[in-house]
Structure formats: structure tokens, C-alpha cells
Coordinates of C-alpha atoms and ligand atoms in Angstrom, one line a residue:
X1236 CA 0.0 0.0 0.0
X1237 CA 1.0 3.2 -1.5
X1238 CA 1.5 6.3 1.5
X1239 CA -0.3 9.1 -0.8
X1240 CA 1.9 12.1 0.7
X1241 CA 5.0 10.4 -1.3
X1242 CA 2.6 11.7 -4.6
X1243 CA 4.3 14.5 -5.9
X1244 CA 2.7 14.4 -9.5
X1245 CA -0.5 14.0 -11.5
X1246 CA 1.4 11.7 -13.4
X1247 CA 2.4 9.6 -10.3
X1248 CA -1.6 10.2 -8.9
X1249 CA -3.0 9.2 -12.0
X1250 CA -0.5 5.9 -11.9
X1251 CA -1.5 5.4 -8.4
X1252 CA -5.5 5.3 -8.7
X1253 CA -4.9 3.3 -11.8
X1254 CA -3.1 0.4 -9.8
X1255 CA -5.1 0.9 -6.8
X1256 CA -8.0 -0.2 -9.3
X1257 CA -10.9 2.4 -8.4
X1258 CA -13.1 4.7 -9.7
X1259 CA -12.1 7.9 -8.5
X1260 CA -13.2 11.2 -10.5
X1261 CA -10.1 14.5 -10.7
X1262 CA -9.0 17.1 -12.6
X1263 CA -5.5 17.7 -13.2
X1264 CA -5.5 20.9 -13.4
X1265 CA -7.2 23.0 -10.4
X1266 CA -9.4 26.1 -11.0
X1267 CA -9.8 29.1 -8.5
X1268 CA -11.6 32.2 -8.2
X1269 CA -15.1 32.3 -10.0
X1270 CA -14.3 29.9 -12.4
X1271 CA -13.6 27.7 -10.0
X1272 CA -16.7 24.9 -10.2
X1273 CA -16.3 24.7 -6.4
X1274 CA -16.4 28.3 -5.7
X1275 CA -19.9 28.2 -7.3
X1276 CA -23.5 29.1 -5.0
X1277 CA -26.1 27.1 -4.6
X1278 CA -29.7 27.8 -4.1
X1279 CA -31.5 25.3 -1.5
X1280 CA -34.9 26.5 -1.3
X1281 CA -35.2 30.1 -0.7
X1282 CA -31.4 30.6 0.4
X1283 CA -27.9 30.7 -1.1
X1284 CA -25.3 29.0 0.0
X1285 CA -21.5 30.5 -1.3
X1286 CA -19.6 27.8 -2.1
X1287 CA -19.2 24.2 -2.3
X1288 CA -17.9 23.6 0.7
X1289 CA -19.1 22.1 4.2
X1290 CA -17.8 21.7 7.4
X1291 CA -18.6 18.4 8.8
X1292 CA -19.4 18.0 12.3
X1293 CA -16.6 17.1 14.9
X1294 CA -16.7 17.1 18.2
X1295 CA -13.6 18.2 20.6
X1296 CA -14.1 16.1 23.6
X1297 CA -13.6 19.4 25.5
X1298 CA -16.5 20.7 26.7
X1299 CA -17.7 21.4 30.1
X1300 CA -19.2 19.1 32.2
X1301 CA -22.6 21.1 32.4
X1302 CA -22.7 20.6 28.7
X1303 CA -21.4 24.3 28.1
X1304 CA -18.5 25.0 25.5
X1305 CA -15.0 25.7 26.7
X1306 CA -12.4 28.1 25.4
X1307 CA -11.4 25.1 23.1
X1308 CA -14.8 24.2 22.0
X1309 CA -15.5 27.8 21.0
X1310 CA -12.2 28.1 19.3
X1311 CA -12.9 25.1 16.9
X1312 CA -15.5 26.7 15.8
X1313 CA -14.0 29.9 15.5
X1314 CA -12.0 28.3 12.9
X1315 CA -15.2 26.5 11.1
X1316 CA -16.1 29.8 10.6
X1317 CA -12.4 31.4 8.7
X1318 CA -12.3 28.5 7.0
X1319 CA -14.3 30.0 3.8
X1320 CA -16.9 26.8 4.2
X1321 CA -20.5 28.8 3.0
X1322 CA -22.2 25.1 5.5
X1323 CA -21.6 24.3 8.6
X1324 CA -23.4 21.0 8.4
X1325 CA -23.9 21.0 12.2
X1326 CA -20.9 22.1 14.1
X1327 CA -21.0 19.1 16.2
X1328 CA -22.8 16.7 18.1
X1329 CA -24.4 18.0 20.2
X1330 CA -26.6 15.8 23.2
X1331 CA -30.5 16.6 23.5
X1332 CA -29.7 15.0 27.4
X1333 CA -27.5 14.3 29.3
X1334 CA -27.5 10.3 29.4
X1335 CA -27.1 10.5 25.8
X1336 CA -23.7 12.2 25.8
X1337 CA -20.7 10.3 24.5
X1338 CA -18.3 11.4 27.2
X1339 CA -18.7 13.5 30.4
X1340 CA -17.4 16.5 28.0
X1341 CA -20.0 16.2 25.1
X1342 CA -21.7 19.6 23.9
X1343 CA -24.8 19.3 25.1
X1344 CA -27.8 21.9 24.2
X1345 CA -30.1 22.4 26.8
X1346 CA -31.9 25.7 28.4
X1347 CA -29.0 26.3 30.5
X1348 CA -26.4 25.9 27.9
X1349 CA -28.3 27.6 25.1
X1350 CA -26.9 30.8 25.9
X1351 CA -23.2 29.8 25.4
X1352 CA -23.8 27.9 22.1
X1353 CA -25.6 31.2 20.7
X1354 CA -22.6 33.0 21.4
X1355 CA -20.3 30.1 19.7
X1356 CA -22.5 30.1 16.8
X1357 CA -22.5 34.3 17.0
X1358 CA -18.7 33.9 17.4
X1359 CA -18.0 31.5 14.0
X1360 CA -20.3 34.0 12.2
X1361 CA -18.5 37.0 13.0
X1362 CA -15.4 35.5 12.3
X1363 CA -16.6 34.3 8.9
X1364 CA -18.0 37.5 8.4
X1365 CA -14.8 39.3 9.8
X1366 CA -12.6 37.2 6.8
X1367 CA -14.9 37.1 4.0
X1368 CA -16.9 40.1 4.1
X1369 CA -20.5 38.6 4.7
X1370 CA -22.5 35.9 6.5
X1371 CA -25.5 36.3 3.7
X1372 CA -24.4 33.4 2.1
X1373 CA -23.5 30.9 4.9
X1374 CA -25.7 28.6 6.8
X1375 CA -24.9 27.2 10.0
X1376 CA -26.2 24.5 11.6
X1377 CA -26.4 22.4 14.9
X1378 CA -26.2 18.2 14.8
X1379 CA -28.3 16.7 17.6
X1380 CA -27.7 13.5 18.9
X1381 CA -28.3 10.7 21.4
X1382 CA -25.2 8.1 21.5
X1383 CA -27.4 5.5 22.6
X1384 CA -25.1 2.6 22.4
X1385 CA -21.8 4.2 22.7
X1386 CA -23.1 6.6 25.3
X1387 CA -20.6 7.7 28.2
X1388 CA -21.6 10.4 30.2
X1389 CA -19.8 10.1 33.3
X1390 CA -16.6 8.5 32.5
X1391 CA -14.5 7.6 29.7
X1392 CA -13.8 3.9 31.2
X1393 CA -17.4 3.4 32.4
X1394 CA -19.8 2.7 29.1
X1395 CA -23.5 3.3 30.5
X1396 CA -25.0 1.9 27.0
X1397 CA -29.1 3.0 25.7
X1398 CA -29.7 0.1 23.2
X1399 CA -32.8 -0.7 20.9
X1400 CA -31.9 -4.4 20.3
X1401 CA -29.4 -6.6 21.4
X1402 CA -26.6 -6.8 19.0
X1403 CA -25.3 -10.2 18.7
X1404 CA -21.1 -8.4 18.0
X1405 CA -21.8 -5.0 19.4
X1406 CA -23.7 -5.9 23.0
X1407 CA -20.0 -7.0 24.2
X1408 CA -17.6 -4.5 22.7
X1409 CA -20.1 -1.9 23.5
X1410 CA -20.2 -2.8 27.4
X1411 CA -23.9 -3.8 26.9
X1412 CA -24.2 -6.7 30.8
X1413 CA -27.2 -8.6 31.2
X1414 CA -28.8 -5.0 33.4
X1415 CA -28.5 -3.1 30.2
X1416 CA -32.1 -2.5 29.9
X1417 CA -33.2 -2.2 26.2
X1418 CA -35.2 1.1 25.6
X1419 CA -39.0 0.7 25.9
X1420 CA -41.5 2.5 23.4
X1421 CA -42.6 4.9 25.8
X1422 CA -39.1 6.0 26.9
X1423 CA -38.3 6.7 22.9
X1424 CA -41.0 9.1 23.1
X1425 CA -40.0 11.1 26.0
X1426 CA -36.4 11.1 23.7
X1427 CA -38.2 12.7 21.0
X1428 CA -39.0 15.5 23.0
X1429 CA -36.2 16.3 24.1
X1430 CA -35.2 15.9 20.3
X1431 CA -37.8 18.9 20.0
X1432 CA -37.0 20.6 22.8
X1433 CA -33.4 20.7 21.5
X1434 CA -34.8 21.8 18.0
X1435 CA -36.3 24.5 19.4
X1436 CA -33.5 26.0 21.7
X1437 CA -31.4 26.1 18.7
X1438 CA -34.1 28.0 16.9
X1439 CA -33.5 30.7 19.6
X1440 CA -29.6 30.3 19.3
X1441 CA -30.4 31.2 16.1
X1442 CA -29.3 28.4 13.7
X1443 CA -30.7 27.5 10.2
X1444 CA -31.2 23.8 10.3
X1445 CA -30.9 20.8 12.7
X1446 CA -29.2 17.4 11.8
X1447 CA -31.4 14.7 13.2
X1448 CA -28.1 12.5 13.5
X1449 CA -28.3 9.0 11.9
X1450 CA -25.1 7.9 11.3
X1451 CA -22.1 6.3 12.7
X1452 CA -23.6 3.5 15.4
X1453 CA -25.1 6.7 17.5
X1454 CA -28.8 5.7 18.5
X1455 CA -30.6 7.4 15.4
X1456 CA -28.6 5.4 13.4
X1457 CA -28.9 2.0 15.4
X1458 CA -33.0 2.8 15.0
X1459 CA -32.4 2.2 11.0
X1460 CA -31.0 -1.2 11.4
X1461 CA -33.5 -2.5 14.2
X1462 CA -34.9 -5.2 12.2
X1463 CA -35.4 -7.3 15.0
X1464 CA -37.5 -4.9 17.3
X1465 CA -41.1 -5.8 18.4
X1466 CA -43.1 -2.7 18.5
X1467 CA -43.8 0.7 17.0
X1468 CA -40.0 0.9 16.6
X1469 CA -38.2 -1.9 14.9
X1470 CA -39.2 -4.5 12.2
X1471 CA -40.0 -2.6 9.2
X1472 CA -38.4 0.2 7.3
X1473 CA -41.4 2.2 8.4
X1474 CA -41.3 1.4 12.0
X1475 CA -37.5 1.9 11.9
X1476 CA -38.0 5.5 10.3
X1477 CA -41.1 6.4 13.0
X1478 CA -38.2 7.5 15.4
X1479 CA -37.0 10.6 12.7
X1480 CA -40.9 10.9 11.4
X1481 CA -41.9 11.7 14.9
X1482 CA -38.7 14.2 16.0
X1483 CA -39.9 15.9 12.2
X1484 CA -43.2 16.4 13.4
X1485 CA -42.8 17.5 16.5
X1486 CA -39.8 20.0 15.0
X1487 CA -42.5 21.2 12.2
X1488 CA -45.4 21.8 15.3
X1489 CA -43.2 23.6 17.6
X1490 CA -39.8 25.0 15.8
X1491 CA -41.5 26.6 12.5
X1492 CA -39.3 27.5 9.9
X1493 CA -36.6 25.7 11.2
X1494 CA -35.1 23.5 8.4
X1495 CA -33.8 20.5 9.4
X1496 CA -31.3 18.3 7.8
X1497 CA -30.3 14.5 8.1
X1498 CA -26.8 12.5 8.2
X1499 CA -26.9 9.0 7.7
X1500 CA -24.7 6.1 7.3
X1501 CA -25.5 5.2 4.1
X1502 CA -24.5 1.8 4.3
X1503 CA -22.6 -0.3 7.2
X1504 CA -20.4 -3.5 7.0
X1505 CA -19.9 -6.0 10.0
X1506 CA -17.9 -4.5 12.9
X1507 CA -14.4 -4.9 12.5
X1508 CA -11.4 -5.8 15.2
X1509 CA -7.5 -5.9 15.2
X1510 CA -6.0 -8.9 13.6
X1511 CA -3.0 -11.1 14.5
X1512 CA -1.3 -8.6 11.9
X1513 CA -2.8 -5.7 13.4
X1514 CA -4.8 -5.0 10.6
X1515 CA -8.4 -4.9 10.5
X1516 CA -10.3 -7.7 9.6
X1517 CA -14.2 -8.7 10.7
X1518 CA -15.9 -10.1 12.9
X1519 CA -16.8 -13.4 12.8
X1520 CA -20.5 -13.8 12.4
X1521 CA -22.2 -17.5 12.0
X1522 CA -25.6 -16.3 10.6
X1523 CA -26.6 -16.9 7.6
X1524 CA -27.3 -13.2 7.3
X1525 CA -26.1 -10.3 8.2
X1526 CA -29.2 -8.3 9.1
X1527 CA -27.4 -5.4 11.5
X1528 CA -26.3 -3.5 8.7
X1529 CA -28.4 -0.6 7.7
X1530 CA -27.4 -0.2 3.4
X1531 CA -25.6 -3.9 3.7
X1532 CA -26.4 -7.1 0.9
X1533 CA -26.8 -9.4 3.9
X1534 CA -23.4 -10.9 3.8
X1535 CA -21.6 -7.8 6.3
X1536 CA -19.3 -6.5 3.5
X1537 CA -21.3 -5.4 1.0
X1538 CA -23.7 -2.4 -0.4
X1539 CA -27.4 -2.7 -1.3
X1540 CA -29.1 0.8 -1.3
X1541 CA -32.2 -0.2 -1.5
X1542 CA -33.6 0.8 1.9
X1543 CA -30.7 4.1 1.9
X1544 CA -32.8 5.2 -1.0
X1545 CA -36.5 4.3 0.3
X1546 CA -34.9 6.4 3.2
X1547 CA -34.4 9.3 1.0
X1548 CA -37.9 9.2 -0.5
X1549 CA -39.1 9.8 3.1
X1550 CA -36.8 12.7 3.7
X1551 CA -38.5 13.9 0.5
X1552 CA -42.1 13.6 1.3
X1553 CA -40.7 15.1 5.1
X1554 CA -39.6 18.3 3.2
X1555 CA -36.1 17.6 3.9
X1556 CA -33.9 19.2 1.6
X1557 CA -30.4 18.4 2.6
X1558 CA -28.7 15.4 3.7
X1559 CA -25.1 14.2 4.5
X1560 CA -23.8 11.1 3.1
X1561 CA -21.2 9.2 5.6
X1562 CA -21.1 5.3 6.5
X1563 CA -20.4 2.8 8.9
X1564 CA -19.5 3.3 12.8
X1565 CA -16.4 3.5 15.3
X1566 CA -16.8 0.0 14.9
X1567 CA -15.1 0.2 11.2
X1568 CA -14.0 3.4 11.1
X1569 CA -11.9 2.4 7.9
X1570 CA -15.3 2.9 5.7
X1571 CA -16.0 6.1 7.5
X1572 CA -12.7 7.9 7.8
X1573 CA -10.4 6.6 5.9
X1574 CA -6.8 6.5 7.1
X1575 CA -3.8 5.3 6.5
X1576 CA -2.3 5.4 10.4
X1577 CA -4.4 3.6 12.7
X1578 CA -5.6 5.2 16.1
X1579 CA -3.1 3.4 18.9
X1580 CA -6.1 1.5 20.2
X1581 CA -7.6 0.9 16.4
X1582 CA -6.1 -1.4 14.0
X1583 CA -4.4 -0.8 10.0
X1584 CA -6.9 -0.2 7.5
X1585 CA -7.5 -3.8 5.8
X1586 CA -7.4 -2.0 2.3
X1587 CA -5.8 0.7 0.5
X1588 CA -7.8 4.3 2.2
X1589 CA -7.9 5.2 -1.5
X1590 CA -10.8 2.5 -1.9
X1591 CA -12.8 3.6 1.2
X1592 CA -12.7 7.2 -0.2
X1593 CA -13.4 5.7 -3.8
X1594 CA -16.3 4.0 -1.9
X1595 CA -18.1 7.2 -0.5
X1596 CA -17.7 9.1 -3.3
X1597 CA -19.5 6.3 -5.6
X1598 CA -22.4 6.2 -3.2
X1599 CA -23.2 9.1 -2.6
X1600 CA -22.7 10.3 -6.5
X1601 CA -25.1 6.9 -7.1
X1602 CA -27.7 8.5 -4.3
X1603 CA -27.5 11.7 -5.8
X1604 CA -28.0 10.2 -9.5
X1605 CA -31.0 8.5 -8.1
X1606 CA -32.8 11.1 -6.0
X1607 CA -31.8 14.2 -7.3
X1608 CA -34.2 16.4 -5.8
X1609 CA -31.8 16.6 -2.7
X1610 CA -28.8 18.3 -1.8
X1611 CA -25.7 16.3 -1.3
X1612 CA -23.2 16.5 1.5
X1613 CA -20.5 14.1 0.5
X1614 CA -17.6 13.2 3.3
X1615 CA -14.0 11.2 3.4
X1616 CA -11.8 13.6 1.4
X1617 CA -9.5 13.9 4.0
X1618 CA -7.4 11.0 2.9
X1619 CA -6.9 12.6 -0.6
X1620 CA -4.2 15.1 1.1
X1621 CA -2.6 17.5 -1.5
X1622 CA -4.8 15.5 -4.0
X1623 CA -7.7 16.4 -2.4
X1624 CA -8.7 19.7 -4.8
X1625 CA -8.1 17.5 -7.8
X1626 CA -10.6 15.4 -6.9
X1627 CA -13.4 18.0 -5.2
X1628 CA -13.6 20.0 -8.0
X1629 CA -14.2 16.7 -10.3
X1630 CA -16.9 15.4 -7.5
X1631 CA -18.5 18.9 -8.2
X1632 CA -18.5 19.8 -11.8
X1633 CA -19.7 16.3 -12.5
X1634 CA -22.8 16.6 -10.3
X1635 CA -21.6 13.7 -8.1
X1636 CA -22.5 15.4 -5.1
X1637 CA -23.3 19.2 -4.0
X1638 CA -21.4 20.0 -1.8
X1639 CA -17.7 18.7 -0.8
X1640 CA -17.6 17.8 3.2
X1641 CA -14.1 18.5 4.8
X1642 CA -13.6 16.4 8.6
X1643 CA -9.8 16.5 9.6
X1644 CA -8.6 18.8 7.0
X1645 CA -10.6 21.0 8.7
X1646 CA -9.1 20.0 12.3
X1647 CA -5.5 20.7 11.2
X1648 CA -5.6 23.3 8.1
X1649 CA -9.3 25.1 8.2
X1650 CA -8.4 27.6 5.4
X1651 CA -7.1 25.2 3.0
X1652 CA -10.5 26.0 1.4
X1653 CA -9.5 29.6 1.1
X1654 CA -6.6 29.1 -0.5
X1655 CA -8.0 26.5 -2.8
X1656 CA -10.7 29.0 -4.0
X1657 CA -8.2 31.7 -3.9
X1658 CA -5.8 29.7 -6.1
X1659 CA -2.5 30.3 -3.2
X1660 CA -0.3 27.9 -2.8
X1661 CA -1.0 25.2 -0.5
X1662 CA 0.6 25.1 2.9
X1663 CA 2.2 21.2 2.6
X1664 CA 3.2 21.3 6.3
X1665 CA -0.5 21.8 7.5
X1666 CA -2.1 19.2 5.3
X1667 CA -4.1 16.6 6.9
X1668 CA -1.5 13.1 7.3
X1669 CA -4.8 10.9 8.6
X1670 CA -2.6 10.2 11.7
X1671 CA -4.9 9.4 14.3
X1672 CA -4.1 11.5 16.9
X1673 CA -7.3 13.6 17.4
X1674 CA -9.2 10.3 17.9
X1675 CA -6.3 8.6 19.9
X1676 CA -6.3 11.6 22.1
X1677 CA -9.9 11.2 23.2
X1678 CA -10.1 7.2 23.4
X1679 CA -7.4 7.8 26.3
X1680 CA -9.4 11.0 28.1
X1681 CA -8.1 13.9 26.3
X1682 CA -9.2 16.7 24.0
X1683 CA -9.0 16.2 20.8
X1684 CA -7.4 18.4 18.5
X1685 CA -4.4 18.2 15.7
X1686 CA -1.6 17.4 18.2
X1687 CA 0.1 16.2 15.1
X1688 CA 0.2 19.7 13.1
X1689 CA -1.4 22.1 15.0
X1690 CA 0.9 24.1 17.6
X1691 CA -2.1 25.2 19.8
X1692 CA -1.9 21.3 20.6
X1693 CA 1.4 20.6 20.9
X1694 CA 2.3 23.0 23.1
X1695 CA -0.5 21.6 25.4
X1696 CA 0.1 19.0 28.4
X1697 CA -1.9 16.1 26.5
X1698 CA 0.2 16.1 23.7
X1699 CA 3.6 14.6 26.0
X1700 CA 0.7 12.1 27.3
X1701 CA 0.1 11.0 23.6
X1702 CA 3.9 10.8 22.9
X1703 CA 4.2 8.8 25.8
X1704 CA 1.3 6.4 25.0
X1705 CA 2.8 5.8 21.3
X1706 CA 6.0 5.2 23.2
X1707 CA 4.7 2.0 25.0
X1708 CA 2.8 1.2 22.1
Ligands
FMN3059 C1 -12.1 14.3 15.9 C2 -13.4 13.9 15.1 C3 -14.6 14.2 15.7 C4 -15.8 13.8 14.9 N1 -17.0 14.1 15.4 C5 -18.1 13.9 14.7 C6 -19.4 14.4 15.1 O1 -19.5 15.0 16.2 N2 -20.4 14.0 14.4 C7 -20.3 13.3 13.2 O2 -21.3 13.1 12.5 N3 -19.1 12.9 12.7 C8 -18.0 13.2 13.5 N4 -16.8 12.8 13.0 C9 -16.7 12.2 11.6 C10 -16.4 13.3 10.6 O3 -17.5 14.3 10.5 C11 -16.1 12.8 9.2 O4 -17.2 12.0 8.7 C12 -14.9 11.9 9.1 O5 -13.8 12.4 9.8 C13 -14.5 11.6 7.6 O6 -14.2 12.8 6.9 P1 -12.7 13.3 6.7 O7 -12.1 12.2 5.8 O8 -12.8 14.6 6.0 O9 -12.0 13.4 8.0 C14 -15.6 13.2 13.7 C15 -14.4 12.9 13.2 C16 -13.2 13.2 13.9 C17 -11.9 13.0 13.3
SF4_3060 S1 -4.3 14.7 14.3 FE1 -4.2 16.3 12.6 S2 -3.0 15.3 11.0 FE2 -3.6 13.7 12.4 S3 -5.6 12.9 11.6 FE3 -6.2 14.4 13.1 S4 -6.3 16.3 11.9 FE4 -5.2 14.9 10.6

């Protein structure tokens, strides 16, 4: 496997994505300015959005325990906002209570926190503003969440799991003992209004849309693959949507004019672990079928989008405009982030990170081809490095997706998209390596944050702790 930061040339690139055997669309040469395809609006309904570029959500790990956003939090999305990104598809994720929080320092929007997030939100505008002359054309909003399975919300080593189902792989890795209780119907309705309640709060803090998170193994996601629920909730596709349906109606009934926005896994494989090698390979799993994996064929390592695209025909008869295409979960974070370093407590990506990019890219350009009424969030490019603008302005003038979603880069070198729709130079020592360390950092209790590039980082405490840990690795 090829490391893509030893690709100096579009020859060598071109040679490389040939051998590598995918499908993956670039220019060689780059535009910029208002020629540039990326640097090109886009009307969604009765606004304009500037560009072609989003912010995906990432959270820091580093918020207060009250839920509040810290000095760090705030300036993360201080930088979302001089990036030059016209969407912030949802800051972060941000918990509607707190059992559903990830870790004790999970963003977490609630009346008494309101306040602080409207000024964060108030902040990244007025920095965008402050860089780029006007806010007219951006549109910011807020990811809402419950991490139902993966929740944490008192203590990194302590799992305190909300489940739908048990999960014949997952109830073990996920800390899920024989007290887990599995959540009953009428506790999934007082989680949709807090759901709404959250909706509305960030109304008031004054952002455009909500994402009703449904991706990555969080609990809106594990609703789409409860296949094996009794009830209201699981079963069929339109049981498993009545979780988002309801959240929508209550948003529509008490939040109008709110817009609200969806990111789903589009597909999921079986979860992976570290093999004798290190490298990633999957679980065993002695059913005949796979049935866990919400856009999976049935035999855990492959695509059917079948029910991803009934999924969008409900967003469509919801009103929802715009959606954000990721996959898979932490538990195969190869197909959702690709990377070429693993996190120390990950494993090596089983294939080339060209394919898992290669893979995103194809499905959501397939999703878009099929349902074109939406608007398209795409997400993965990090991998691409110095390759990356080759290949976004491809995605864009080709109609393969709407708008192109930027995750780490954005971590470690926000105004890359400036200077990629100002034509400058890139700056090669702040490109994105896919190293591992804002992920690593946070598995082991610390804020994350680009302790590999970013000098705010290294010159904290946490980032001797992380040498450390790779020391004993
Ligand atoms: C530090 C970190 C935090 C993240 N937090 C979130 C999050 O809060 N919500 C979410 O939907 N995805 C989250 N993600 C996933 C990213 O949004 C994105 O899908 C992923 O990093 C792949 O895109 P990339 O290749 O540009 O990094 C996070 C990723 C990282 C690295
Ligand atoms: S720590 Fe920095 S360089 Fe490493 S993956 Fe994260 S953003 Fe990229």
C-alpha cells in the first residue's frame, strides 16, 4: 500500500488510482476564483449557500461538564467559521440530554447551555463574516444527537449503553451486561422531546437547520437497522423511520421555519477488530445473514441501497432538503474515515484508504443520481491530502455530489478552502496526514485536537501524554 503524501505528481496520482484499481473522478488541473466549479452558490430552497464547501461536524471532547463550550470548543468553531466553508453541516454533536452524551465532555444543548452555544455560533459568524466580508451566504447549523449505544456520560472507562436491540457483535464490545435494559417504546417518546426541545433551543440560538443525527452506530442510526425490534419501533423500514418521522413532526409543530437536515450512514459493514497482523479484519458472524447493517447485501461486507434510497424518498415527502452522506460506525472506522495510520487502540486499514474514499464518493454520486431532488453533503476527502482539490472539483463539476464535506482537514488546516478557492499555494506542512491522533487523544481521556500539526496542541500538556502512549505502544 502506497502512502499518498509520497505523490508529488498528477502523473504519479493518475498511476496510483490506476493500480489501486478504483473509480475515483479529478481534474489535473485546479481552478480558483469564479471559475472555480467549487467556488460556485447554490440555491437550497429560498437561500444561497456561497460555495461548495461544508464543514462536517466534529466534536472536541472538550466541553464542560454542564454541557457548556470551553475556550477550546468555541475556538474550533472559531476556525469552522475562517475557513471559507459557505455550510456548517452541524458544528458538532451535540446531546438533547445528558444520558445520551458520549463522554462527560459532550456539547450538550439544553436551556442552560443555550446561551453559550448562541454566542459560539455568533462567534464562528463574525469570524466568517470578519474574513470574508459577509454571512449572507452561509448557513450554519447544529447536529443533535443521542449516542445511545456508545453513550458515556460520566466516565470515559465506564460505558453506560441505551440500546434498541441486542446486537449479537456489538452488545459486548459496547459494554452492553445482562442490566442493560433495552429502551422501551414509551421511553423513545420522551427522547423525541427532548429531540424537539433541543430543535427549538437552537431556533432561539439562532441556527438554520438541525441534523437529526443517523449515522455512525449513534442511537438514530442504530434505530435504522432494528430489524429485530417488536413494537412501534423496529421491524420494518417504516417502524424503523417512525423514530426521525416523529422528531420531524414535533420540529414542524413547535420550531417553524426551522429546516432540518439529516446525516446517515448510508451503508454499514460487520464490525471490525485488530487482527494477528494488526490489521483490521471482521468479525466473525455465524448467521446466515447479516441483518445489522443498515445499506448492507446481507453478507456484512457489501452495499445494497435499497432501503438508503427508500430512506431518502421519506426525507423527500418530510420536506427535507439536505442530507449528509457518511457510513459505517467507530466499529469500522476504515469505511467512514479513511486513514492510513491507525488510532493506537484501532487497528491498520485492511485495504488501501484510496478504496474507502473511492467508496463514499460512488455512493453518494449513485444516491444523488437517483434522487436528485436533494442536496448532497459528501464526506471522506481527508485521505486525498494534497490531492484532495483534484478530486473535489471533479466530484463537483460532474454533479456527483453538492457540496464537498471537509472532517480533519478542517481540524488541522481550516483555510485550506480559502486558499483552494483563492488559487494560493498550498501550505504542505499543514495538510491533513490521517494520523490518528485527534481520535487517539480522546479514546485515552483527552481533548482532541491536531496534536500532530497544530501548535495550539502541541504545546499543550496532553500532547507529552500522547507521545508517551505511542512510546509504549
Ligand atoms: C475528531 C473527530 C470528531 C468527529 N466528530 C463527529 C461528530 O461530532 N459528528 C459526526 O457526525 N461525525 C463526526 N466525525 C466524523 C467526521 O465528520 C467525518 O465524517 C470523518 O472524519 C470523515 O471525513 P474526513 O475524511 O474529511 O475526516 C468526527 C471525526 C473526527 C476525526
Ligand atoms: S491529528 Fe491532525 S493530521 Fe492527524 S488525523 Fe487528526 S487532523 Fe489529521
Amino acid at each position: 500500500m502506497r502512502n499518498i503524501v509520497a505523490i508529488k505528481s498528477i502523473d504519479d496520482f493518475t498511476r496510483y488510482v490506476n493500480q489501486s484499481g478504483v473509480s475515483l473522478p479529478f481534474d489535473e488541473e485546479v481552478k480558483s476564483g469564479p471559475d472555480s466549479p467549487l467556488a460556485r452558490p447554490y440555491a437550497l430552497a429560498d437561500r444561497v449557500i456561497g460555495n461548495r464547501f461544508a464543514i462536517l461536524p466534529m466534536e472536541g471532547w472538550d466541553s464542560a461538564t454542564d454541557g457548556r463550550p470551553t475556550e477550546l470548543t468555541r475556538r474550533r468553531w472559531q476556525r469552522f467559521g475562517l475557513s471559507g466553508a459557505k455550510l456548517i453541516f452541524g458544528g458538532e454533536a451535540a446531546a438533547v440530554r445528558p444520558d445520551g452524551r458520549g463522554s462527560p465532555n459532550q456539547l450538550m444543548i439544553r436551556e442552560e447551555t443555550a446561551g453559550d452555544i448562541a454566542e459560539m455560533r455568533e462567534l464562528l459568524v463574525r469570524t466568517h463574516e470578519e474574513h470574508f466580508g459577509s454571512s449572507d451566504d452561509l448557513l450554519v447549523g447544529l447536529q443533535l444527537t443521542h449516542s445511545g449505544r456508545v453513550s458515556k456520560p460520566h466516565d470515559m472507562k465506564h460505558p453506560e449503553p441505551v440500546i434498541l436491540y441486542h446486537h449479537p457483535l456489538l452488545d459486548r464490545r459496547s459494554g452492553v451486561t445482562g442490566d442493560t435494559l433495552v429502551m422501551t417504546d414509551d421511553e423513545i417518546a420522551r427522547l423525541i422531546e427532548d429531540f424537539v426541545k433541543a430543535a427549538r433551543l437552537a431556533q432561539r440560538a439562532g441556527f438554520d437547520f438541525v441534523d437529526v443525527k443517523h449515522c455512525h452506530g449513534y442511537l438514530g442510526h442504530e434505530f435504522l437497522s432494528a430489524v429485530e425490534r417488536p413494537g412501534r419501533y423496529g421491524g420494518s423500514l417504516e417502524n424503523r423511520t417512525r423514530f426521525l418521522r416523529e422528531i420531524v413532526a414535533g420540529i414542524r409543530a413547535e420550531a417553524p421555519g426551522l429546516d432540518i437536515a439529516v446525516r446517515f450512514s448510508a451503508f454499514d459493514f460487520l464490525p471490525f477488530q485488530r487482527g494477528a497482523d494488526g490489521r483490521g479484519e471482521p468479525s466473525e458472524f455465524s448467521g446466515e445473514r447479516y441483518p445489522y447493517a443498515f445499506g448492507g447485501d446481507g453478507n456484512g461486507l457489501g452495499i445494497d441501497l435499497t432501503e438508503p434510497l427508500a430512506f431518502l424518498d421519506l426525507l423527500l415527502e418530510l420536506d427535507i432538503k439536505l442530507v449528509c452522506i457518511s457510513a459505517g460506525s467507530a466499529y469500522n472506522a476504515h469505511i467512514l474515515r479513511p486513514y492510513f495510520s491507525s488510532p493506537l487502540d484501532g487497528y491498520r486499514p485492511p485495504e488501501d484508504p484510496l478504496i474507502g474514499v473511492s467508496r463514499l464518493i460512488s455512493v453518494t454520486a449513485e444516491l444523488k443520481r437517483r434522487r436528485p431532488e436533494l442536496a448532497y453533503v459528501g464526506s471522506g476527502y481527508s485521505y486525498l491530502q494534497q490531492w484532495l482539490p483534484n478530486v473535489a472539483q471533479k466530484v463537483i463539476s460532474c454533479g456527483m455530489a453538492d457540496f464537498v464535506g471537509m472532517g480533519r482537514m478542517a481540524l488541522c488546516y481550516p483555510d485550506i478552502i480559502a486558499d483552494m478557492l483563492a488559487g494560493r499555494t498550498l501550505k504542505y506542512q499543514m495538510i491533513c496526514r490521517t494520523c490518528g491522533d485527534c481520535i487517539t487523544a480522546p479514546r485515552h481521556g483527552m481533548v482532541s485536537g491536531c496534536y500532530a500539526l497544530d501548535d495550539f496542541y502541541r504545546n499543550r500538556s496532553e500532547f507529552q501524554k500522547l507521545r508517551e502512549l505511542k512510546r509504549k505502544r
